[in-house]
XYZ file of C-alpha atoms in Angstrom:
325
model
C -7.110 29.839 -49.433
C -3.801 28.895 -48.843
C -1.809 31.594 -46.442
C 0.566 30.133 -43.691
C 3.606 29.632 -45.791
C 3.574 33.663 -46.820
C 2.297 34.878 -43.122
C 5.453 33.480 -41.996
C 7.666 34.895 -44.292
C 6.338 37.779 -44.651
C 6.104 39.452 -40.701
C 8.484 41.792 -40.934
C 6.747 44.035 -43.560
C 4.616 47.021 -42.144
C 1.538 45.890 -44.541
C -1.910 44.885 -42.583
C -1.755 41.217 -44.975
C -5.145 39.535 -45.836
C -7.473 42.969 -44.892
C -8.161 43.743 -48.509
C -11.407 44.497 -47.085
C -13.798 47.079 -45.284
C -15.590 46.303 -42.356
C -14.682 47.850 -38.984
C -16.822 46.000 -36.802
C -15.506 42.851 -37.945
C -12.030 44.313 -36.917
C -12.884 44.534 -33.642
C -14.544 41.381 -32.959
C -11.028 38.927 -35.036
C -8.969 39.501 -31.817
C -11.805 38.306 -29.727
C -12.462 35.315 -32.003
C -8.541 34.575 -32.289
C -8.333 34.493 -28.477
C -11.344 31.814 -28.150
C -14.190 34.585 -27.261
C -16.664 33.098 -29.976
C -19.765 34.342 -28.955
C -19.352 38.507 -30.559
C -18.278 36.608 -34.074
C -21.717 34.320 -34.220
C -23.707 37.677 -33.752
C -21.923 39.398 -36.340
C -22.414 36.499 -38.676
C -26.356 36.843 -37.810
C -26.022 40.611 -38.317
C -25.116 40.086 -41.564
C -28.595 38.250 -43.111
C -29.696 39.668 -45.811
C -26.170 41.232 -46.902
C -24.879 38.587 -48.737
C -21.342 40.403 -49.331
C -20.838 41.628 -45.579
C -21.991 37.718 -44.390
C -19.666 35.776 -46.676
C -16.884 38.369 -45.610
C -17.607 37.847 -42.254
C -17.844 34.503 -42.367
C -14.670 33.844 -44.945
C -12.620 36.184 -42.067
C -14.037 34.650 -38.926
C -13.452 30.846 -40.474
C -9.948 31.688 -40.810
C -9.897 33.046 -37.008
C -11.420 30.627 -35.467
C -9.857 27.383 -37.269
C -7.742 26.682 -34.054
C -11.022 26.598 -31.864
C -12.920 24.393 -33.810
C -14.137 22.173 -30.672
C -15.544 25.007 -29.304
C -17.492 26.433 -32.299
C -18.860 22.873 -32.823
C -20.355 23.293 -28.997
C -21.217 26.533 -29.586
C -23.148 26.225 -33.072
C -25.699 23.329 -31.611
C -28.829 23.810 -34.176
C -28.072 27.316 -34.976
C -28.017 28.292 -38.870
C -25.585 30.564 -38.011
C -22.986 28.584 -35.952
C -23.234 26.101 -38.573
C -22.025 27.954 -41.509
C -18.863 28.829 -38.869
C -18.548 25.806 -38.294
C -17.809 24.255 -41.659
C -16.523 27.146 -43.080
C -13.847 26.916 -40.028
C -13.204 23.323 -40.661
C -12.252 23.941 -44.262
C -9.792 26.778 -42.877
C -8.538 23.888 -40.279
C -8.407 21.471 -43.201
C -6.287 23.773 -45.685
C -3.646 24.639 -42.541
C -3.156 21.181 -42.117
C -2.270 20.611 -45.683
C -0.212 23.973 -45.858
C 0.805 25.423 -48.768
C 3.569 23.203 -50.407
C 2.371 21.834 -54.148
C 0.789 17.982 -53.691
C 3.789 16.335 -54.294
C 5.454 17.877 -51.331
C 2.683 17.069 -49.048
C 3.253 13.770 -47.534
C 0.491 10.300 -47.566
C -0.142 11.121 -43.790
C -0.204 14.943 -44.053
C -3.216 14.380 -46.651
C -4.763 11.876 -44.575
C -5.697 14.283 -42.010
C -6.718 17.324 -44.311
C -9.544 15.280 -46.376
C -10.622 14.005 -42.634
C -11.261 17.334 -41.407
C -12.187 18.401 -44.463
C -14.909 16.105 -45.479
C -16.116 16.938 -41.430
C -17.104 20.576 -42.712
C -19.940 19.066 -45.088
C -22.303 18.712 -42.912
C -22.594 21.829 -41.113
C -22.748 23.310 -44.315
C -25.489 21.264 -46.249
C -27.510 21.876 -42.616
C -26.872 25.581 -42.831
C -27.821 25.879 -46.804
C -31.109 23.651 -45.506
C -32.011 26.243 -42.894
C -31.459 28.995 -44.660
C -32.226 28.286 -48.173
C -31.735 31.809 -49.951
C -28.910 32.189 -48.095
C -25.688 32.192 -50.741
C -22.646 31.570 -48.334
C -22.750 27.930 -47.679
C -22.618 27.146 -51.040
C -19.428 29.487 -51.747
C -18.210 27.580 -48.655
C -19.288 24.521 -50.041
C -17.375 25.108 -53.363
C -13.946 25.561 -51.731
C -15.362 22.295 -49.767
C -15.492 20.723 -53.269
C -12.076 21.695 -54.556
C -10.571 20.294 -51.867
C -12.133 16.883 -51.734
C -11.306 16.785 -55.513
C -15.115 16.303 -55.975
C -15.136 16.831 -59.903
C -16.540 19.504 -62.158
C -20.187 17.782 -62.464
C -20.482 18.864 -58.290
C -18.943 22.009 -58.861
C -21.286 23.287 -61.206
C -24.327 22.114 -59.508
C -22.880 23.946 -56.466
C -22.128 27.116 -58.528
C -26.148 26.537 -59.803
C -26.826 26.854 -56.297
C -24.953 29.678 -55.434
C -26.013 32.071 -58.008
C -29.398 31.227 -58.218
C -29.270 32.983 -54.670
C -27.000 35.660 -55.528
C -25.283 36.159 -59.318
C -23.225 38.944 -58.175
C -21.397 37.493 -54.947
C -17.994 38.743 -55.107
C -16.537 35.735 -53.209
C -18.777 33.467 -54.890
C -17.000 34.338 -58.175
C -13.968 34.297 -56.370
C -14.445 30.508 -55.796
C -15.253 30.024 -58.749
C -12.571 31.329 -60.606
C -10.439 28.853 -58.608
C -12.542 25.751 -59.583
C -12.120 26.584 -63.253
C -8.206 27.270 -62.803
C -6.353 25.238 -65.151
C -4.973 23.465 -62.573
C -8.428 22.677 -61.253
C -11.131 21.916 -63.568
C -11.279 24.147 -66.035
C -8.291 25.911 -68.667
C -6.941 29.204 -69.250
C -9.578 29.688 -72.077
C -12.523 28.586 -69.822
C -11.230 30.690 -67.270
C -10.995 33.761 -69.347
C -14.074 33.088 -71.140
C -15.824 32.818 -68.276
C -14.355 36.346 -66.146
C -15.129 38.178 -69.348
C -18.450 37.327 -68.786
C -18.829 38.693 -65.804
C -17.613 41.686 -66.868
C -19.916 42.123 -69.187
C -22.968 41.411 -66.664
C -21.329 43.305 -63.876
C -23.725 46.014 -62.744
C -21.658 49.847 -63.258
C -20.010 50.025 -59.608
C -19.158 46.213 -58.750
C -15.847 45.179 -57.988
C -16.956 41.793 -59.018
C -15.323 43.252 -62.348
C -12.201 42.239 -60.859
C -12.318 38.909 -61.517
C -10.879 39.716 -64.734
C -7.318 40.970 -63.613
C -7.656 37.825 -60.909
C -8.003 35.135 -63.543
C -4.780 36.968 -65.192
C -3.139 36.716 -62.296
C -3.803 33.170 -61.909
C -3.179 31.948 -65.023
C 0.240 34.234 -65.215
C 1.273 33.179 -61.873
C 1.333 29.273 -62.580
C 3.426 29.901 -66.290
C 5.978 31.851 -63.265
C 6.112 28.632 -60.943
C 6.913 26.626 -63.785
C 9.979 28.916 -65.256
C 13.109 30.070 -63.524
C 12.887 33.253 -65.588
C 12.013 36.299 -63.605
C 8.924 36.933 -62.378
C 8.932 40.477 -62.620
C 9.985 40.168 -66.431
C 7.181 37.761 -67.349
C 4.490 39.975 -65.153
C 5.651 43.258 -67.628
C 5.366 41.569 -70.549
C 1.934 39.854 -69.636
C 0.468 42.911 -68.239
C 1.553 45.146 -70.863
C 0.243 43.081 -74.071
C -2.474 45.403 -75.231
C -4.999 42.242 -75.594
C -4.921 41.858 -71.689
C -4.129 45.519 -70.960
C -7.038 47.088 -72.761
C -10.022 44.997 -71.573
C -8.890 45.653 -67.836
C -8.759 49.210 -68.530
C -12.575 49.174 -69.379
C -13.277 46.783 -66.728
C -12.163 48.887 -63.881
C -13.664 51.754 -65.889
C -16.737 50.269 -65.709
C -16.157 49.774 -61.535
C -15.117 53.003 -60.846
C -17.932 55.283 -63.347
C -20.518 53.727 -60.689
C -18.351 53.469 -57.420
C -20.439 51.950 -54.713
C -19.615 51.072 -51.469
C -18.459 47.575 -50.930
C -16.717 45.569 -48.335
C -14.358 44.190 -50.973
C -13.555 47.455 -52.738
C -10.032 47.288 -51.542
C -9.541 44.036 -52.951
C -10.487 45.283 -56.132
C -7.988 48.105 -55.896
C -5.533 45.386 -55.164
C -6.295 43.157 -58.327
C -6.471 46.417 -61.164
C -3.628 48.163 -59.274
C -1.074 45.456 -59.505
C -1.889 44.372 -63.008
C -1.630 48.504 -64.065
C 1.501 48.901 -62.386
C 3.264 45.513 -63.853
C 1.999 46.873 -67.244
C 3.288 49.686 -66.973
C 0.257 52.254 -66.302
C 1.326 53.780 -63.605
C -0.911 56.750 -63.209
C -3.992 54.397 -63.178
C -2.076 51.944 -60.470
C -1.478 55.097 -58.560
C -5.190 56.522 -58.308
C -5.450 52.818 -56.952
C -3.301 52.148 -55.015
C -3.514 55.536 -53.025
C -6.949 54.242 -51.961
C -5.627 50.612 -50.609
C -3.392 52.410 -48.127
C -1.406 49.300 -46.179
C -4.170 47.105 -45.971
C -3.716 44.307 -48.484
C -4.483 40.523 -49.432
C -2.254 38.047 -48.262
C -1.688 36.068 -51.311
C -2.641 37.329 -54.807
C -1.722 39.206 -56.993
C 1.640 40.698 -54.854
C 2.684 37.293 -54.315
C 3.135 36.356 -57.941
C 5.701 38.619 -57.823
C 7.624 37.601 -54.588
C 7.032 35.144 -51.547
C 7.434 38.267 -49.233
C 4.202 40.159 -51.319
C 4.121 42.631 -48.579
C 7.811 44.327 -49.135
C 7.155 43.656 -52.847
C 3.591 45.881 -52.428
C 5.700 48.434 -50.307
C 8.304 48.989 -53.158
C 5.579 49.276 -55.734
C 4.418 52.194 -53.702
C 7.529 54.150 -53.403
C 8.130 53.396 -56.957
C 4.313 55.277 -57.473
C 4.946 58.119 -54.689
C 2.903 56.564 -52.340
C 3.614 56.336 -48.670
């Protein structure tokens, strides 16, 4: 959720950061959105019913577009299901840039202020939008980063997670969410966390990327032990990544992905997530059969950034390390 701090410092790098994900006419409508043209973003958001990963895609990508031009989108949304879901979704993007991306104690009394204002603001568009459209999945993944950031407590977040799957218990981004609610330094702990990815594994249908919640819980949990040492990062992502107890369960759970490929828009993320963890352990022909397939385009914060605040040069050096170009 939280991306200005490593947009900034990472510009100079040739990777595409935060398109881990495939979707083409979405690419061409983000400029359009950035520069205030709203209008082509709330049809492909309508385009989208009934795809529940393309719509939460488009609307995760097209929140974080049009969080400057808020105003507008609230003008623009009226009634509409559709505008609605932007709406909030946009005002939790708004919310989190206000806040930026320094730890709490960093962020100052009036700096808080604000964010829970305009956070608590993108409730309502949301709860309007999951009315309208109740088998609709994306509010409530909307709604759950809604409830992380007002610090709403675990009893909400599990009735929103209730809602959410019982409308879609496959949503990549929905379990994306949800891994962050049960983050240690959420709601949940590391043993939650894990208990709870390896779950999914073992539900995941052969071909879904949702399997890669696994290496993305690892990453999380492995990323906060490096904020809290000065000891290299690279050093304590080798030896996590190449324990056999976290290296062999994601081998079979990006075996279990890739025996039943489908097409997905989040594949690339999923390439991202398995790719990185191989390559820190130290399987490097299984991080470059990866890899090869992510090309530039990459996320903007996990799991490159847990090894360096510019994750795009570190991502560009794991690639010449793997032949890649």
């Amino acid at each position: 959720m939280i991306r200005t701090v490593v947009d900034l410092l990472d510009k100079t790098s040739r990777m595409r950061l935060g398109r881990s994900w495939d979707d083409p006419a979405l690419e061409q409508v983000l400029p359009q959105v950035k520069a205030g043209r709203l209008e082509p973003g709330l049809e492909l958001i309508n385009q989208a019913r009934g795809d529940n990963e393309l719509r939460a895609l488009r609307v995760e990508q097209l929140a974080i577009a049009g969080a400057s031009h808020t105003e507008s989108l609230g003008r623009l949304a009226g009634d509409n299901a559709d505008g609605l879901l932007w709406l909030g979704a946009a005002r939790i993007e708004q919310a989190w840039a206000i806040r930026g991306a320094f730890r709490a104690p960093y962020v100052g009394e009036e700096r808080f202020a604000r964010f829970w204002e305009v956070l608590a603001s993108a409730a309502g568009p949301l709860e309007q939008a999951a009315e309208a459209l109740p088998d609709d999945p994306v509010p409530w993944d909307r709604l759950q980063w809604h409830g992380i950031g007002m610090q709403s407590g675990r009893e909400e977040l599990d009735r929103v997670w209730k809602e959410l799957t019982a409308r879609d218990p496959h949503l990549y981004l929905g379990h994306y969410s949800r891994v962050q609610a049960l983050c240690a330094k959420w709601y949940g702990s590391d043993e939650e966390l894990l208990a709870f990815v390896r779950g999914v594994t073992a539900s995941a249908r052969a071909g879904d990327p949702v399997t890669a919640m696994l290496p993305l819980a690892h990453f999380e949990i492995v990323w906060n032990e490096i904020n809290e040492t000065e000891q290299s990062a690279q050093d304590i992502l080798e030896a996590y990544f190449g324990n056999s107890d976290v290296a062999d369960p994601l081998i079979e759970a990006a075996d279990k992905w890739r025996d039943g490929n489908r097409p997905h828009p989040r594949a690339l993320d999923a390439m991202h997530l398995f790719g990185a963890a191989f390559y820190f352990g130290g399987h490097l022909t299984r991080a470059q059969r990866l890899l090869a397939g992510a090309g530039r385009r990459m996320p903007a914060i996990l799991p490159w950034s847990a090894a360096s605040l510019m994750p795009g040069r570190r991502y560009a050096r794991a690639r010449r390390n793997l032949g890649l170009s």
